[in-house]
Amino acid sequence: MAHNTNRLIHPARMSLAEVETAWQVDGGTPLPECTYDPELHTGPRLTIESSHERAAREAVAREVCATCPALELCRLYALEARPKSGIWAGRTPAEFAELAGELEDLEVA
């Protein structure tokens, strides 16, 4: 998937070329919904949001993710990449960390 060696790039921040390379499925590219409004999924770049504003933004981002054609690709990407911020496939990084831990527990058992 498209990222540099220093940090992961949220699909919302990828260029169209990176999206087309990273999200290719059966010859087509399901364009992630987050590419239309990046700050909805990654947060504002130049302002600080209150916890209430963040919760409201994340709730809307989760709704957008629910109907995204790249939802499953994003989920797999986030499980592998372990993001530190943003909303990925409708989940926060903390939720992915918890899910990854549960999956690891199942693999061990």
Short mmCIF file of C-alpha atoms in Angstrom, two decimals:
data_model
loop_
_atom_site.label_atom_id
_atom_site.label_comp_id
_atom_site.label_asym_id
_atom_site.label_seq_id
_atom_site.Cartn_x
_atom_site.Cartn_y
_atom_site.Cartn_z
CA MET A 1 0.00 0.00 0.00
CA ALA A 2 1.13 3.56 -0.57
CA HIS A 3 3.18 5.03 2.26
CA ASN A 4 6.63 6.36 2.78
CA THR A 5 9.15 4.72 5.06
CA ASN A 6 8.68 7.27 7.86
CA ARG A 7 4.93 7.38 8.35
CA LEU A 8 1.71 5.97 7.09
CA ILE A 9 -0.45 8.04 4.74
CA HIS A 10 -4.19 8.01 5.36
CA PRO A 11 -6.09 7.23 2.14
CA ALA A 12 -7.65 10.69 2.44
CA ARG A 13 -4.20 12.24 1.99
CA MET A 14 -3.05 10.02 -0.92
CA SER A 15 -2.77 11.42 -4.42
CA LEU A 16 -5.06 9.97 -7.06
CA ALA A 17 -2.09 8.04 -8.48
CA GLU A 18 -1.32 6.57 -5.03
CA VAL A 19 -4.98 5.60 -4.55
CA GLU A 20 -5.09 3.95 -7.96
CA THR A 21 -1.93 1.99 -7.17
CA ALA A 22 -2.83 1.04 -3.60
CA TRP A 23 -6.54 0.29 -3.96
CA GLN A 24 -6.61 -1.65 -7.25
CA VAL A 25 -9.20 -4.47 -7.16
CA ASP A 26 -9.98 -6.66 -10.16
CA GLY A 27 -8.72 -3.97 -12.52
CA GLY A 28 -10.82 -1.21 -10.94
CA THR A 29 -10.20 1.30 -8.20
CA PRO A 30 -12.88 1.79 -5.54
CA LEU A 31 -12.15 5.42 -4.69
CA PRO A 32 -12.22 5.79 -0.89
CA GLU A 33 -14.94 8.20 0.27
CA CYS A 34 -12.42 9.95 2.54
CA THR A 35 -10.64 11.37 -0.51
CA TYR A 36 -13.53 13.79 -1.02
CA ASP A 37 -13.21 15.43 2.42
CA PRO A 38 -9.83 14.51 3.96
CA GLU A 39 -10.16 16.59 7.11
CA LEU A 40 -13.34 14.75 8.04
CA HIS A 41 -11.27 11.59 8.55
CA THR A 42 -7.92 13.00 9.62
CA GLY A 43 -8.93 16.13 11.53
CA PRO A 44 -8.23 19.77 10.78
CA ARG A 45 -4.66 20.72 9.94
CA LEU A 46 -4.55 24.32 11.10
CA THR A 47 -7.01 24.49 13.98
CA ILE A 48 -7.47 22.71 17.29
CA GLU A 49 -10.85 21.10 17.74
CA SER A 50 -12.60 20.61 21.05
CA SER A 51 -13.40 17.08 22.23
CA HIS A 52 -17.06 17.73 21.35
CA GLU A 53 -16.12 18.88 17.83
CA ARG A 54 -13.83 15.89 17.39
CA ALA A 55 -16.51 13.44 18.51
CA ALA A 56 -19.03 15.00 16.11
CA ARG A 57 -16.54 14.93 13.22
CA GLU A 58 -15.60 11.33 13.93
CA ALA A 59 -19.28 10.29 14.09
CA VAL A 60 -19.86 11.72 10.62
CA ALA A 61 -16.65 10.10 9.34
CA ARG A 62 -17.87 6.72 10.63
CA GLU A 63 -21.14 7.20 8.74
CA VAL A 64 -19.25 8.01 5.55
CA CYS A 65 -17.03 4.95 6.00
CA ALA A 66 -20.06 2.69 6.38
CA THR A 67 -20.98 3.14 2.72
CA CYS A 68 -17.47 3.42 1.27
CA PRO A 69 -16.65 1.09 -1.65
CA ALA A 70 -13.10 0.68 -0.24
CA LEU A 71 -14.23 -0.21 3.30
CA GLU A 72 -12.77 -3.72 3.37
CA LEU A 73 -9.48 -2.63 1.77
CA CYS A 74 -9.19 0.18 4.29
CA ARG A 75 -9.90 -2.20 7.18
CA LEU A 76 -7.18 -4.60 6.03
CA TYR A 77 -4.75 -1.73 5.45
CA ALA A 78 -5.37 -0.30 8.91
CA LEU A 79 -5.02 -3.68 10.61
CA GLU A 80 -1.64 -4.11 8.99
CA ALA A 81 -0.43 -0.51 9.35
CA ARG A 82 -1.71 0.18 12.89
CA PRO A 83 -2.52 3.90 12.38
CA LYS A 84 -1.89 6.47 15.11
CA SER A 85 -4.63 8.94 14.17
CA GLY A 86 -7.71 9.44 12.04
CA ILE A 87 -10.76 7.36 11.24
CA TRP A 88 -10.02 4.25 9.20
CA ALA A 89 -12.80 1.98 7.94
CA GLY A 90 -15.08 3.56 10.53
CA ARG A 91 -12.74 2.91 13.46
CA THR A 92 -10.25 4.86 15.53
CA PRO A 93 -6.63 3.73 15.99
CA ALA A 94 -7.49 2.61 19.53
CA GLU A 95 -10.32 0.43 18.20
CA PHE A 96 -7.96 -1.09 15.62
CA ALA A 97 -5.36 -1.79 18.29
CA GLU A 98 -8.00 -3.57 20.34
CA LEU A 99 -9.21 -5.53 17.30
CA ALA A 100 -5.65 -6.48 16.35
CA GLY A 101 -5.04 -7.71 19.89
CA GLU A 102 -8.19 -9.83 19.75
CA LEU A 103 -7.12 -11.31 16.40
CA GLU A 104 -3.65 -12.07 17.79
CA ASP A 105 -5.25 -13.81 20.79
CA LEU A 106 -7.32 -15.96 18.42
CA GLU A 107 -4.21 -16.89 16.41
CA VAL A 108 -2.36 -17.95 19.56
CA ALA A 109 -5.22 -20.08 20.88
#
